[in-house]
Tab-separated table of C-alpha atoms in Angstrom:
chain	number	residue	atom	x	y	z
A	135	MET	CA	-67.757	-53.711	4.789
A	136	THR	CA	-65.610	-52.888	1.803
A	137	GLU	CA	-67.235	-49.471	1.620
A	138	LEU	CA	-66.611	-48.930	5.333
A	139	ARG	CA	-63.001	-49.997	4.995
A	140	HIS	CA	-62.580	-47.674	2.039
A	141	ARG	CA	-64.250	-44.821	3.897
A	142	GLY	CA	-62.116	-45.441	6.978
A	143	THR	CA	-58.967	-45.568	4.925
A	144	THR	CA	-59.902	-42.360	3.183
A	145	GLU	CA	-60.565	-40.602	6.504
A	146	ASN	CA	-57.246	-41.825	7.887
A	147	ASP	CA	-55.423	-40.614	4.771
A	148	LEU	CA	-57.110	-37.243	5.027
A	149	GLN	CA	-56.193	-36.913	8.688
A	150	HIS	CA	-52.589	-37.953	7.957
A	151	GLN	CA	-52.370	-35.493	5.076
A	152	GLN	CA	-53.852	-32.698	7.223
A	153	SER	CA	-51.327	-33.434	9.960
A	154	GLU	CA	-48.497	-33.325	7.397
A	155	ASP	CA	-49.832	-30.056	6.016
A	156	LYS	CA	-49.950	-28.583	9.529
A	157	GLY	CA	-46.417	-29.847	10.176
A	158	SER	CA	-45.146	-28.335	6.972
A	159	GLU	CA	-46.929	-25.070	7.798
A	160	ASN	CA	-45.320	-25.055	11.228
A	161	GLU	CA	-41.922	-25.806	9.671
A	162	GLY	CA	-42.485	-23.046	7.139
A	163	LYS	CA	-43.404	-20.629	9.915
A	164	ALA	CA	-40.396	-21.692	11.887
A	165	GLU	CA	-38.161	-21.190	8.860
A	166	LYS	CA	-39.715	-17.797	8.206
A	167	ASP	CA	-39.382	-16.821	11.845
A	168	GLY	CA	-35.809	-18.062	11.860
A	169	ALA	CA	-35.089	-16.182	8.686
A	170	SER	CA	-36.628	-13.004	10.050
A	171	ASP	CA	-34.701	-13.400	13.278
A	172	SER	CA	-31.450	-13.961	11.425
A	173	GLU	CA	-32.179	-10.955	9.240
A	174	SER	CA	-33.055	-8.735	12.184
A	175	LYS	CA	-30.070	-9.780	14.255
A	176	PRO	CA	-26.676	-8.257	13.467
A	177	ASP	CA	-23.965	-10.504	12.084
A	178	THR	CA	-21.986	-11.298	15.180
A	179	GLY	CA	-20.493	-14.590	14.049
A	180	THR	CA	-16.772	-14.905	13.706
A	181	PRO	CA	-15.802	-16.362	10.319
A	182	GLY	CA	-13.339	-18.771	11.830
A	183	VAL	CA	-10.202	-16.622	11.709
A	184	PRO	CA	-7.598	-18.053	14.090
A	185	VAL	CA	-6.396	-15.707	16.813
A	186	PRO	CA	-2.595	-15.270	16.676
A	187	ALA	CA	-0.802	-16.454	19.784
A	188	ASP	CA	1.343	-14.137	21.866
A	189	ASP	CA	4.912	-14.634	20.696
A	190	THR	CA	6.604	-12.004	22.854
A	191	PRO	CA	10.217	-13.146	23.454
A	192	GLU	CA	10.606	-15.060	26.700
A	193	VAL	CA	13.401	-12.710	27.768
A	194	LEU	CA	11.049	-9.734	27.648
A	195	ASN	CA	8.271	-11.669	29.391
A	196	LYS	CA	10.574	-12.488	32.305
A	197	ALA	CA	12.078	-8.993	32.509
A	198	LEU	CA	8.658	-7.304	32.488
A	199	SER	CA	6.748	-9.896	34.526
A	200	GLY	CA	6.303	-7.537	37.482
A	201	LEU	CA	4.587	-4.810	35.453
A	202	SER	CA	0.917	-4.358	34.694
A	203	SER	CA	-0.276	-5.375	31.237
A	204	ARG	CA	-0.558	-1.696	30.230
A	205	TRP	CA	3.073	-0.870	31.070
A	206	LYS	CA	4.309	-4.235	29.817
A	207	ASN	CA	2.758	-3.505	26.425
A	208	TRP	CA	4.320	-0.012	26.513
A	209	TRP	CA	7.819	-1.397	27.061
A	210	VAL	CA	7.431	-4.187	24.487
A	211	ARG	CA	6.217	-1.738	21.839
A	212	GLY	CA	8.995	0.701	22.709
A	213	ILE	CA	11.813	-1.832	22.531
A	214	LEU	CA	10.585	-3.351	19.277
A	215	THR	CA	10.038	0.132	17.798
A	216	LEU	CA	13.670	1.052	18.485
A	217	ALA	CA	14.769	-2.233	16.910
A	218	MET	CA	12.708	-1.543	13.762
A	219	ILE	CA	14.016	2.033	13.489
A	220	SER	CA	17.584	0.744	13.769
A	221	PHE	CA	16.900	-1.773	10.995
A	222	PHE	CA	15.388	1.039	8.905
A	223	PHE	CA	18.600	3.096	9.259
A	224	PHE	CA	20.640	0.055	8.268
A	225	ILE	CA	18.759	-0.603	5.019
A	226	ILE	CA	18.934	3.119	4.147
A	227	TYR	CA	22.702	2.828	4.466
A	228	LEU	CA	22.677	-0.109	2.019
A	229	GLY	CA	21.169	2.053	-0.701
A	230	PRO	CA	18.056	2.368	-2.888
A	231	MET	CA	18.184	-1.061	-4.555
A	232	VAL	CA	18.150	-2.814	-1.181
A	233	LEU	CA	15.277	-0.551	-0.133
A	234	MET	CA	13.383	-1.645	-3.243
A	235	LEU	CA	13.875	-5.312	-2.314
A	236	ILE	CA	12.686	-4.612	1.248
A	237	VAL	CA	9.553	-2.941	-0.137
A	238	LEU	CA	8.917	-6.044	-2.255
A	239	CYS	CA	9.330	-8.310	0.799
A	240	VAL	CA	6.970	-6.142	2.861
A	241	GLN	CA	4.447	-6.180	0.030
A	242	ILE	CA	4.504	-9.997	-0.180
A	243	LYS	CA	4.118	-10.368	3.604
A	244	CYS	CA	1.183	-7.915	3.728
A	245	PHE	CA	-0.482	-9.768	0.861
A	246	GLN	CA	0.028	-13.084	2.664
A	247	GLU	CA	-1.529	-11.757	5.893
A	248	ILE	CA	-4.685	-10.511	4.172
A	249	ILE	CA	-5.063	-13.577	1.943
A	250	HIS	CA	-4.607	-15.823	4.991
A	251	ILE	CA	-7.647	-14.214	6.611
A	252	GLY	CA	-9.660	-14.878	3.450
A	253	TYR	CA	-8.410	-18.450	3.283
A	254	SER	CA	-9.430	-19.032	6.897
A	255	VAL	CA	-12.969	-18.036	5.951
A	256	TYR	CA	-12.961	-20.089	2.762
A	257	HIS	CA	-10.981	-23.195	3.799
A	258	SER	CA	-13.901	-25.214	5.222
A	259	TYR	CA	-15.567	-25.394	1.819
A	260	HIS	CA	-12.583	-27.188	0.232
A	261	LEU	CA	-12.776	-25.165	-2.934
A	262	PRO	CA	-9.850	-25.661	-5.340
A	263	TRP	CA	-7.072	-23.309	-6.350
A	264	PHE	CA	-7.897	-20.242	-4.233
A	265	ARG	CA	-4.462	-19.762	-2.679
A	266	THR	CA	-2.691	-20.913	-5.833
A	267	LEU	CA	-4.588	-18.399	-7.973
A	268	SER	CA	-4.089	-15.628	-5.406
A	269	TRP	CA	-0.314	-16.021	-5.524
A	270	TYR	CA	-0.392	-16.380	-9.304
A	271	PHE	CA	-2.246	-13.066	-9.655
A	272	LEU	CA	0.327	-11.499	-7.314
A	273	LEU	CA	3.064	-12.697	-9.677
A	274	CYS	CA	1.215	-11.294	-12.714
A	275	VAL	CA	0.659	-7.866	-11.185
A	276	ASN	CA	4.245	-7.596	-9.946
A	277	TYR	CA	5.570	-8.595	-13.372
A	278	PHE	CA	3.456	-5.871	-14.956
A	279	PHE	CA	4.422	-3.095	-12.515
A	280	TYR	CA	8.128	-3.916	-12.303
A	281	GLY	CA	8.331	-4.146	-16.086
A	282	GLU	CA	6.684	-0.746	-16.446
A	283	THR	CA	9.045	0.712	-13.830
A	284	VAL	CA	12.204	-0.621	-15.479
A	285	THR	CA	11.080	0.600	-18.908
A	286	ASP	CA	10.173	4.045	-17.586
A	287	TYR	CA	13.162	4.765	-15.339
A	288	PHE	CA	15.961	2.735	-16.918
A	289	SER	CA	15.262	2.854	-20.648
A	290	ASN	CA	18.976	3.195	-21.453
A	291	LEU	CA	19.560	-0.197	-19.805
A	292	VAL	CA	16.613	-1.690	-21.692
A	293	GLN	CA	17.842	-0.401	-25.048
A	294	ARG	CA	21.302	-1.838	-24.406
A	295	GLU	CA	20.238	-5.426	-23.792
A	296	GLU	CA	18.478	-7.291	-26.603
A	297	PRO	CA	16.395	-9.617	-24.338
A	298	LEU	CA	15.214	-6.639	-22.258
A	299	ARG	CA	14.330	-4.691	-25.412
A	300	ILE	CA	12.149	-7.566	-26.660
A	301	LEU	CA	10.478	-7.993	-23.262
A	302	SER	CA	9.897	-4.232	-23.055
A	303	LYS	CA	8.326	-4.090	-26.528
A	304	TYR	CA	5.839	-6.882	-25.785
A	305	HIS	CA	5.600	-6.287	-22.052
A	306	ARG	CA	1.908	-5.429	-21.894
A	307	LEU	CA	0.952	-8.251	-24.209
A	308	ILE	CA	2.852	-10.738	-22.029
A	309	SER	CA	1.294	-9.277	-18.873
A	310	PHE	CA	-2.207	-9.533	-20.329
A	311	ALA	CA	-1.599	-13.124	-21.466
A	312	MET	CA	-0.424	-14.061	-17.962
A	313	TYR	CA	-3.495	-12.496	-16.357
A	314	LEU	CA	-5.819	-14.062	-18.914
A	315	THR	CA	-4.384	-17.495	-18.061
A	316	GLY	CA	-5.198	-16.942	-14.375
A	317	PHE	CA	-8.675	-15.690	-15.285
A	318	CYS	CA	-9.400	-18.842	-17.295
A	319	MET	CA	-8.058	-21.003	-14.458
A	320	PHE	CA	-10.484	-19.299	-12.081
A	321	VAL	CA	-13.451	-19.909	-14.408
A	322	LEU	CA	-12.500	-23.586	-14.741
A	323	SER	CA	-12.244	-23.915	-10.949
A	324	LEU	CA	-15.854	-22.813	-10.322
A	325	VAL	CA	-17.786	-25.378	-8.279
A	326	LYS	CA	-21.575	-25.742	-8.301
A	327	LYS	CA	-23.365	-24.399	-5.203
A	328	HIS	CA	-20.335	-22.282	-4.256
A	329	TYR	CA	-20.289	-19.785	-7.107
A	330	ARG	CA	-21.072	-16.810	-4.891
A	331	LEU	CA	-18.323	-17.635	-2.402
A	332	GLN	CA	-15.764	-18.158	-5.148
A	333	PHE	CA	-16.564	-14.825	-6.768
A	334	TYR	CA	-16.387	-13.250	-3.323
A	335	MET	CA	-12.866	-14.607	-2.892
A	336	PHE	CA	-11.958	-13.545	-6.429
A	337	GLY	CA	-12.929	-9.999	-5.470
A	338	TRP	CA	-11.058	-10.368	-2.152
A	339	THR	CA	-7.848	-11.173	-4.025
A	340	HIS	CA	-8.181	-8.289	-6.482
A	341	VAL	CA	-8.988	-5.712	-3.822
A	342	THR	CA	-5.937	-6.910	-1.877
A	343	LEU	CA	-3.825	-6.503	-5.007
A	344	LEU	CA	-5.186	-2.986	-5.470
A	345	ILE	CA	-4.513	-1.925	-1.882
A	346	VAL	CA	-1.156	-3.625	-1.313
A	347	VAL	CA	0.634	-4.225	-4.601
A	348	THR	CA	-0.354	-1.103	-6.533
A	349	GLN	CA	0.519	1.263	-3.708
A	350	SER	CA	3.771	-0.519	-2.879
A	351	HIS	CA	4.925	0.190	-6.425
A	352	LEU	CA	4.087	3.848	-5.896
A	353	ILE	CA	6.533	3.702	-2.978
A	354	ILE	CA	9.190	2.387	-5.384
A	355	HIS	CA	8.434	5.201	-7.847
A	356	ASN	CA	8.860	7.729	-5.044
A	357	LEU	CA	12.159	6.072	-4.125
A	358	PHE	CA	13.520	6.392	-7.674
A	359	GLU	CA	12.750	10.131	-7.627
A	360	GLY	CA	15.242	10.427	-4.777
A	361	MET	CA	15.504	8.655	-1.449
A	362	ILE	CA	14.339	11.798	0.361
A	363	TRP	CA	10.878	11.270	-1.187
A	364	PHE	CA	10.896	7.795	0.319
A	365	ILE	CA	12.477	8.436	3.730
A	366	VAL	CA	10.740	11.672	4.780
A	367	PRO	CA	7.122	10.483	4.184
A	368	ILE	CA	7.747	7.109	5.836
A	369	SER	CA	9.535	8.769	8.762
A	370	CYS	CA	6.676	11.248	9.192
A	371	VAL	CA	4.163	8.398	9.425
A	372	ILE	CA	6.402	6.609	11.950
A	373	CYS	CA	6.861	9.799	13.967
A	374	ASN	CA	3.125	10.490	13.994
A	375	ASP	CA	2.408	6.916	15.083
A	376	ILE	CA	4.926	7.112	17.935
A	377	MET	CA	4.025	10.610	19.143
A	378	ALA	CA	0.272	10.017	18.909
A	379	TYR	CA	0.767	6.872	21.010
A	380	MET	CA	2.922	8.750	23.544
A	381	PHE	CA	0.547	11.712	23.899
A	382	GLY	CA	-2.436	9.386	24.046
A	383	PHE	CA	-0.762	7.105	26.592
A	384	PHE	CA	0.121	9.894	29.032
A	385	PHE	CA	-2.515	12.576	28.326
A	386	GLY	CA	-5.310	10.816	26.425
A	387	ARG	CA	-8.800	11.350	27.826
A	388	THR	CA	-11.128	12.070	24.883
A	389	PRO	CA	-11.911	9.189	22.465
A	390	LEU	CA	-11.289	10.050	18.819
A	391	ILE	CA	-13.176	7.397	16.810
A	392	LYS	CA	-15.201	4.314	17.681
A	393	LEU	CA	-13.294	2.093	15.258
A	394	SER	CA	-10.156	2.568	17.401
A	395	PRO	CA	-11.227	3.096	21.028
A	396	LYS	CA	-7.625	3.633	22.189
A	397	LYS	CA	-7.124	6.591	19.809
A	398	THR	CA	-7.669	9.957	21.514
A	399	TRP	CA	-7.925	13.588	20.441
A	400	GLU	CA	-4.959	14.430	22.640
A	401	GLY	CA	-2.809	11.891	20.801
A	402	PHE	CA	-4.111	13.038	17.413
A	403	ILE	CA	-3.325	16.722	18.044
A	404	GLY	CA	-0.012	16.043	19.777
A	405	GLY	CA	1.055	13.764	16.936
A	406	PHE	CA	0.187	16.438	14.358
A	407	PHE	CA	2.353	19.219	15.798
A	408	SER	CA	5.212	16.845	16.612
A	409	THR	CA	5.219	15.418	13.071
A	410	VAL	CA	5.240	18.827	11.361
A	411	VAL	CA	8.251	19.953	13.419
A	412	PHE	CA	9.975	16.612	12.860
A	413	GLY	CA	9.395	16.781	9.087
A	414	ILE	CA	10.928	20.266	8.808
A	415	LEU	CA	14.014	19.279	10.814
A	416	LEU	CA	14.539	15.962	9.022
A	417	SER	CA	14.186	17.643	5.629
A	418	TYR	CA	16.800	20.241	6.570
A	419	VAL	CA	19.277	17.515	7.512
A	420	MET	CA	18.705	15.333	4.438
A	421	ALA	CA	18.405	18.041	1.761
A	422	GLY	CA	22.108	18.830	2.019
A	423	TYR	CA	23.262	15.384	0.830
A	424	SER	CA	23.175	14.352	-2.838
A	425	PHE	CA	22.889	10.698	-1.731
A	426	PHE	CA	19.367	11.440	-0.517
A	427	VAL	CA	18.135	13.997	-3.077
A	428	CYS	CA	19.414	12.602	-6.409
A	429	PRO	CA	17.223	10.242	-8.447
A	430	VAL	CA	18.324	6.666	-9.026
A	431	GLU	CA	19.868	6.249	-12.476
A	432	PHE	CA	21.671	3.521	-14.392
A	433	ASN	CA	25.245	4.378	-15.363
A	434	SER	CA	26.079	2.661	-18.661
A	435	ASP	CA	29.801	3.271	-18.253
A	436	HIS	CA	30.019	1.497	-14.894
A	437	ASN	CA	27.096	-0.926	-15.461
A	438	SER	CA	25.609	-0.013	-12.097
A	439	PHE	CA	22.803	1.952	-10.500
A	440	GLU	CA	24.045	5.237	-9.071
A	441	VAL	CA	22.786	8.154	-7.008
A	442	ASP	CA	24.880	11.117	-8.118
A	443	CYS	CA	23.817	14.442	-9.593
A	444	GLU	CA	23.880	18.205	-9.240
A	445	PRO	CA	21.037	18.909	-6.758
A	446	SER	CA	18.118	20.828	-8.226
A	447	ASP	CA	16.896	24.196	-6.953
A	448	LEU	CA	14.519	22.318	-4.688
A	449	PHE	CA	17.521	21.329	-2.585
A	450	GLN	CA	19.435	24.640	-2.650
A	451	LEU	CA	19.280	26.991	0.345
A	452	GLN	CA	17.278	30.136	-0.355
A	453	ASP	CA	16.337	33.243	1.642
A	454	TYR	CA	12.652	33.790	2.378
A	455	ALA	CA	11.335	37.123	3.665
A	456	LEU	CA	9.375	36.748	6.876
A	457	PRO	CA	6.004	38.475	7.436
A	458	ALA	CA	6.158	41.646	9.523
A	459	ALA	CA	4.589	39.966	12.555
A	460	LEU	CA	7.156	37.142	12.580
A	461	GLU	CA	9.993	39.579	11.870
A	462	SER	CA	9.081	41.707	14.892
A	463	PHE	CA	8.807	38.567	17.033
A	464	THR	CA	12.039	36.852	15.929
A	465	GLY	CA	14.105	39.843	14.871
A	466	TRP	CA	15.037	38.067	11.610
A	467	PRO	CA	14.164	39.820	8.333
A	468	THR	CA	14.715	36.617	6.332
A	469	LEU	CA	14.817	32.873	6.942
A	470	ARG	CA	17.191	30.568	5.084
A	471	LEU	CA	15.509	27.309	4.110
A	472	TYR	CA	15.554	24.567	1.522
A	473	PRO	CA	12.433	24.776	-0.691
A	474	PHE	CA	11.886	21.100	0.057
A	475	GLN	CA	11.268	22.015	3.708
A	476	ILE	CA	8.169	23.915	2.625
A	477	HIS	CA	6.951	20.853	0.752
A	478	SER	CA	7.701	18.752	3.834
A	479	ILE	CA	5.006	20.674	5.722
A	480	SER	CA	2.414	19.326	3.266
A	481	LEU	CA	3.817	15.806	3.614
A	482	SER	CA	3.835	16.017	7.429
A	483	ALA	CA	0.333	17.454	7.570
A	484	PHE	CA	-1.032	14.663	5.377
A	485	ALA	CA	0.799	12.014	7.413
A	486	SER	CA	-0.777	13.416	10.603
A	487	LEU	CA	-4.295	14.298	9.454
A	488	MET	CA	-5.142	11.830	6.667
A	489	GLY	CA	-2.618	9.038	7.196
A	490	PRO	CA	-4.359	7.757	10.345
A	491	PHE	CA	-7.471	7.041	8.270
A	492	GLY	CA	-5.526	4.202	6.694
A	493	GLY	CA	-5.194	2.811	10.225
A	494	PHE	CA	-8.892	3.386	10.912
A	495	PHE	CA	-9.728	1.508	7.706
A	496	ALA	CA	-7.560	-1.400	8.851
A	497	SER	CA	-9.196	-1.292	12.297
A	498	GLY	CA	-12.639	-1.585	10.720
A	499	PHE	CA	-11.429	-4.522	8.636
A	500	LYS	CA	-10.057	-6.313	11.691
A	501	ARG	CA	-13.243	-5.677	13.674
A	502	ALA	CA	-15.279	-7.187	10.850
A	503	PHE	CA	-13.392	-10.461	11.364
A	504	LYS	CA	-13.061	-10.247	15.154
A	505	ILE	CA	-9.275	-10.173	15.136
A	506	LYS	CA	-6.908	-7.919	17.040
A	507	ASP	CA	-4.031	-7.926	14.552
A	508	PHE	CA	-3.388	-9.143	11.014
A	509	ALA	CA	-0.698	-11.476	12.348
A	510	ASN	CA	1.778	-11.762	15.241
A	511	THR	CA	4.980	-11.169	13.273
A	512	ILE	CA	6.173	-8.305	15.498
A	513	PRO	CA	5.497	-8.705	19.247
A	514	GLY	CA	3.508	-5.791	20.600
A	515	HIS	CA	2.781	-4.479	17.106
A	516	GLY	CA	0.968	-7.314	15.337
A	517	GLY	CA	1.633	-8.122	11.695
A	518	ILE	CA	3.535	-6.255	9.012
A	519	MET	CA	0.237	-4.952	7.650
A	520	ASP	CA	-0.531	-3.443	11.066
A	521	ARG	CA	2.598	-1.283	10.688
A	522	PHE	CA	2.074	-0.356	7.042
A	523	ASP	CA	-1.648	0.380	6.956
A	524	CYS	CA	-0.954	4.146	6.932
A	525	GLN	CA	2.136	3.928	4.712
A	526	TYR	CA	0.235	2.808	1.630
A	527	LEU	CA	-2.145	5.766	1.744
A	528	MET	CA	0.833	8.068	2.295
A	529	ALA	CA	2.669	6.587	-0.707
A	530	THR	CA	-0.245	7.384	-3.011
A	531	PHE	CA	-0.359	10.988	-1.801
A	532	VAL	CA	3.396	11.479	-2.278
A	533	ASN	CA	3.251	10.064	-5.811
A	534	VAL	CA	0.333	12.357	-6.707
A	535	TYR	CA	2.107	15.304	-5.045
A	536	ILE	CA	5.301	14.737	-7.051
A	537	ALA	CA	3.371	14.430	-10.323
A	538	SER	CA	1.322	17.567	-9.571
A	539	PHE	CA	3.887	19.979	-8.115
A	540	ILE	CA	7.435	18.643	-8.569
A	541	ARG	CA	8.100	16.505	-11.614
A	542	GLY	CA	8.619	18.178	-14.996
A	543	PRO	CA	9.710	16.888	-18.401
A	544	ASN	CA	12.878	14.829	-18.150
A	545	PRO	CA	15.331	15.757	-20.979
A	546	ALA	CA	17.267	12.491	-20.559
A	547	LYS	CA	14.119	10.412	-21.151
A	548	VAL	CA	13.172	12.526	-24.170
A	549	VAL	CA	16.614	11.998	-25.727
A	550	GLN	CA	16.428	8.243	-25.075
A	551	GLN	CA	13.043	8.080	-26.778
A	552	LEU	CA	14.371	10.062	-29.757
A	553	LEU	CA	17.321	7.732	-30.158
A	554	ALA	CA	14.919	4.787	-30.338
A	555	LEU	CA	13.253	6.282	-33.462
A	556	ARG	CA	14.217	5.616	-37.067
A	557	LEU	CA	16.861	7.890	-38.603
A	558	ASP	CA	14.369	9.666	-40.877
A	559	GLN	CA	12.127	10.357	-37.870
A	560	GLN	CA	15.079	11.727	-35.910
A	561	LEU	CA	16.013	13.982	-38.832
A	562	HIS	CA	12.435	15.268	-39.115
A	563	ILE	CA	12.354	16.132	-35.390
A	564	PHE	CA	15.778	17.789	-35.684
A	565	ASN	CA	14.607	20.054	-38.525
A	566	SER	CA	11.368	20.901	-36.702
A	567	LEU	CA	13.263	21.776	-33.514
A	568	LYS	CA	15.801	23.829	-35.470
A	569	THR	CA	13.024	25.821	-37.159
A	570	HIS	CA	11.307	26.421	-33.822
A	571	LEU	CA	14.493	27.674	-32.128
A	572	THR	CA	15.300	29.913	-35.113
A	573	GLU	CA	11.845	31.505	-34.949
A	574	ARG	CA	12.342	32.125	-31.219
A	575	GLY	CA	15.650	33.874	-31.943
A	576	LEU	CA	17.781	31.326	-30.132
A	577	LEU	CA	19.523	30.271	-33.353
A	578	GLU	CA	20.705	32.461	-36.204
A	579	GLU	CA	19.200	31.947	-39.625
A	580	GLU	CA	21.526	30.294	-42.092
A	581	GLU	CA	22.404	32.359	-45.137
A	582	ASP	CA	21.763	30.797	-48.517
């Protein structure tokens, strides 16, 4: 009996174990099948980004209630575009320093919109310090770039003030120490089982800093070279955006790119020609005013930033001989232009042909997270980032263009650097320069 009981128990255990093995095999197959299905299926899940609500002013909603959604959107975009252009003219009137502050505000808002999308993805995991560290890194990068800008463009101001001179001397060390503090805070905030997500968000923050903050400071550098290098490129992007929308709205038939289904070849081509003509005309108007063409400088006598200079040859009218074909067509042997107008053709062409790719990049980003706009700050237009997606790419091109074809050695900066040297170093440079100029025949040799 005992043997039978033992045998029966053993058989029951074997059957139970076999059933568990079969169950585990089935679960394993199901997991494998599920994994293969999830791998084979495209990622169509939305990462939990909230959809901004429509905040179109009630006045506009009532006034345009009888129109179709297509024409309602057209009127809303048009009215808000005119309002933004008017505000743009107003801040230009206030001068370059106000423009710099506006660029900083736009930069912060664009950063906030992108980081908010990342936080919406990350928030459910309750990981510590992500938003705090993101804003801290923004502070570090801005401190570094603004310090470099002040030292580079306003060295006479820095040399005058003792606190600024000390901060300028140790600026990069301070900037590195600030970043290193944030880096250590990130390492200490790492949470087990969420390492990959945290490093993903760390990369998200740094890529956002690269795209938004770095390029916004290039805009400020362009501004300090003269407001015309700030206004013309931005205006060309705005003109291309408006004219491409207008041509596409009324004549668009052929889709341009899948990332932006509403973009058409008709709008793209129409925007190109309109922007080139607009850039030439705007440059002609602005090149005649020293307020727009002179670089921003600090006047030590008045303790203020000023825009006053003798315009360079780039902003002096010159006669250009026309090719024979154009001369026979127009009857003009020469054409009187500002040299800057020729450069404006390059700026306009880039704004029309390559600038839109900044918008396509933003469209791909928004599609990845199943959102229509970065935010709903501007009714009919979306967020601030939706309006500046092309501007950042344009700013980089303008900065590279100035460095490659326009900017030369600045005698004022060279003199300021010489004055910062020791007296024996200044004397050595003086003697070397005197010898060089004597050998070139520009100075007479002194008789013994």
